[in-house]
Amino acid sequence: MEKLIRPQALAEYLGIGLSTLYDRMKEPDFPRKVQISKNAVGFRESEVMEWMDANTEVKDQER
């Protein structure tokens, strides 16, 4: 089973605030949330890592 990252932990990992994470969730390329239970969501770790890799590559190419 794949590891799921809760929003608070993901925000801390990315070094952003929770409200900024919610703004990023509206972007079309941001990983989709997964419903864990009625009131809980998470993000697939593999999708988050792929998203980070893609954004890092873009930043590196801009230099």
PDB file of C-alpha atoms in Angstrom:
ATOM      1  CA  MET A   1       0.000   0.000   0.000  1.00  0.00           C
ATOM      2  CA  GLU A   2       1.296   3.415  -0.937  1.00  0.00           C
ATOM      3  CA  LYS A   3       2.077   5.999   1.708  1.00  0.00           C
ATOM      4  CA  LEU A   4      -0.336   8.925   1.956  1.00  0.00           C
ATOM      5  CA  ILE A   5       0.783  12.342   3.155  1.00  0.00           C
ATOM      6  CA  ARG A   6      -1.701  14.456   5.090  1.00  0.00           C
ATOM      7  CA  PRO A   7      -2.031  18.154   4.099  1.00  0.00           C
ATOM      8  CA  GLN A   8      -0.344  19.571   7.212  1.00  0.00           C
ATOM      9  CA  ALA A   9       2.662  17.270   6.807  1.00  0.00           C
ATOM     10  CA  LEU A  10       2.872  18.054   3.081  1.00  0.00           C
ATOM     11  CA  ALA A  11       2.809  21.798   3.731  1.00  0.00           C
ATOM     12  CA  GLU A  12       5.606  21.445   6.277  1.00  0.00           C
ATOM     13  CA  TYR A  13       7.627  19.257   3.883  1.00  0.00           C
ATOM     14  CA  LEU A  14       7.248  21.806   1.080  1.00  0.00           C
ATOM     15  CA  GLY A  15       8.059  24.673   3.441  1.00  0.00           C
ATOM     16  CA  ILE A  16       4.800  26.504   2.804  1.00  0.00           C
ATOM     17  CA  GLY A  17       1.769  27.391   4.857  1.00  0.00           C
ATOM     18  CA  LEU A  18      -1.420  25.384   4.793  1.00  0.00           C
ATOM     19  CA  SER A  19      -3.319  28.167   3.018  1.00  0.00           C
ATOM     20  CA  THR A  20      -0.642  28.247   0.313  1.00  0.00           C
ATOM     21  CA  LEU A  21      -0.998  24.477  -0.072  1.00  0.00           C
ATOM     22  CA  TYR A  22      -4.751  24.920  -0.587  1.00  0.00           C
ATOM     23  CA  ASP A  23      -3.999  27.511  -3.294  1.00  0.00           C
ATOM     24  CA  ARG A  24      -1.586  25.103  -4.995  1.00  0.00           C
ATOM     25  CA  MET A  25      -4.230  22.369  -4.905  1.00  0.00           C
ATOM     26  CA  LYS A  26      -6.235  24.489  -7.381  1.00  0.00           C
ATOM     27  CA  GLU A  27      -3.419  24.293  -9.954  1.00  0.00           C
ATOM     28  CA  PRO A  28      -4.090  21.696 -12.674  1.00  0.00           C
ATOM     29  CA  ASP A  29      -0.695  19.973 -12.379  1.00  0.00           C
ATOM     30  CA  PHE A  30      -0.757  19.604  -8.582  1.00  0.00           C
ATOM     31  CA  PRO A  31      -1.301  16.020  -7.319  1.00  0.00           C
ATOM     32  CA  ARG A  32      -4.926  15.149  -6.664  1.00  0.00           C
ATOM     33  CA  LYS A  33      -6.051  14.568  -3.114  1.00  0.00           C
ATOM     34  CA  VAL A  34      -7.249  11.133  -2.040  1.00  0.00           C
ATOM     35  CA  GLN A  35     -10.231  10.757   0.297  1.00  0.00           C
ATOM     36  CA  ILE A  36      -9.058   8.720   3.295  1.00  0.00           C
ATOM     37  CA  SER A  37     -12.264   8.949   5.279  1.00  0.00           C
ATOM     38  CA  LYS A  38     -15.283  11.221   5.493  1.00  0.00           C
ATOM     39  CA  ASN A  39     -13.251  14.104   6.938  1.00  0.00           C
ATOM     40  CA  ALA A  40      -9.679  13.243   5.984  1.00  0.00           C
ATOM     41  CA  VAL A  41      -7.663  13.573   2.785  1.00  0.00           C
ATOM     42  CA  GLY A  42      -4.108  12.802   1.814  1.00  0.00           C
ATOM     43  CA  PHE A  43      -1.786  12.841  -1.177  1.00  0.00           C
ATOM     44  CA  ARG A  44      -0.019   9.872  -2.740  1.00  0.00           C
ATOM     45  CA  GLU A  45       3.674  10.164  -1.934  1.00  0.00           C
ATOM     46  CA  SER A  46       4.728   8.990  -5.418  1.00  0.00           C
ATOM     47  CA  GLU A  47       2.605  11.659  -7.119  1.00  0.00           C
ATOM     48  CA  VAL A  48       3.990  14.365  -4.839  1.00  0.00           C
ATOM     49  CA  MET A  49       7.564  13.279  -5.623  1.00  0.00           C
ATOM     50  CA  GLU A  50       6.847  13.271  -9.376  1.00  0.00           C
ATOM     51  CA  TRP A  51       5.327  16.746  -9.108  1.00  0.00           C
ATOM     52  CA  MET A  52       8.353  17.999  -7.182  1.00  0.00           C
ATOM     53  CA  ASP A  53      10.751  16.495  -9.740  1.00  0.00           C
ATOM     54  CA  ALA A  54       8.847  18.114 -12.626  1.00  0.00           C
ATOM     55  CA  ASN A  55       8.847  21.518 -10.944  1.00  0.00           C
ATOM     56  CA  THR A  56      12.525  21.264 -10.032  1.00  0.00           C
ATOM     57  CA  GLU A  57      13.413  20.456 -13.658  1.00  0.00           C
ATOM     58  CA  VAL A  58      11.499  23.511 -14.852  1.00  0.00           C
ATOM     59  CA  LYS A  59      13.310  25.743 -12.368  1.00  0.00           C
ATOM     60  CA  ASP A  60      16.707  24.304 -13.388  1.00  0.00           C
ATOM     61  CA  GLN A  61      15.964  24.947 -17.086  1.00  0.00           C
ATOM     62  CA  GLU A  62      15.053  28.579 -16.428  1.00  0.00           C
ATOM     63  CA  ARG A  63      18.580  29.349 -15.187  1.00  0.00           C
TER      64      ARG A  63
END
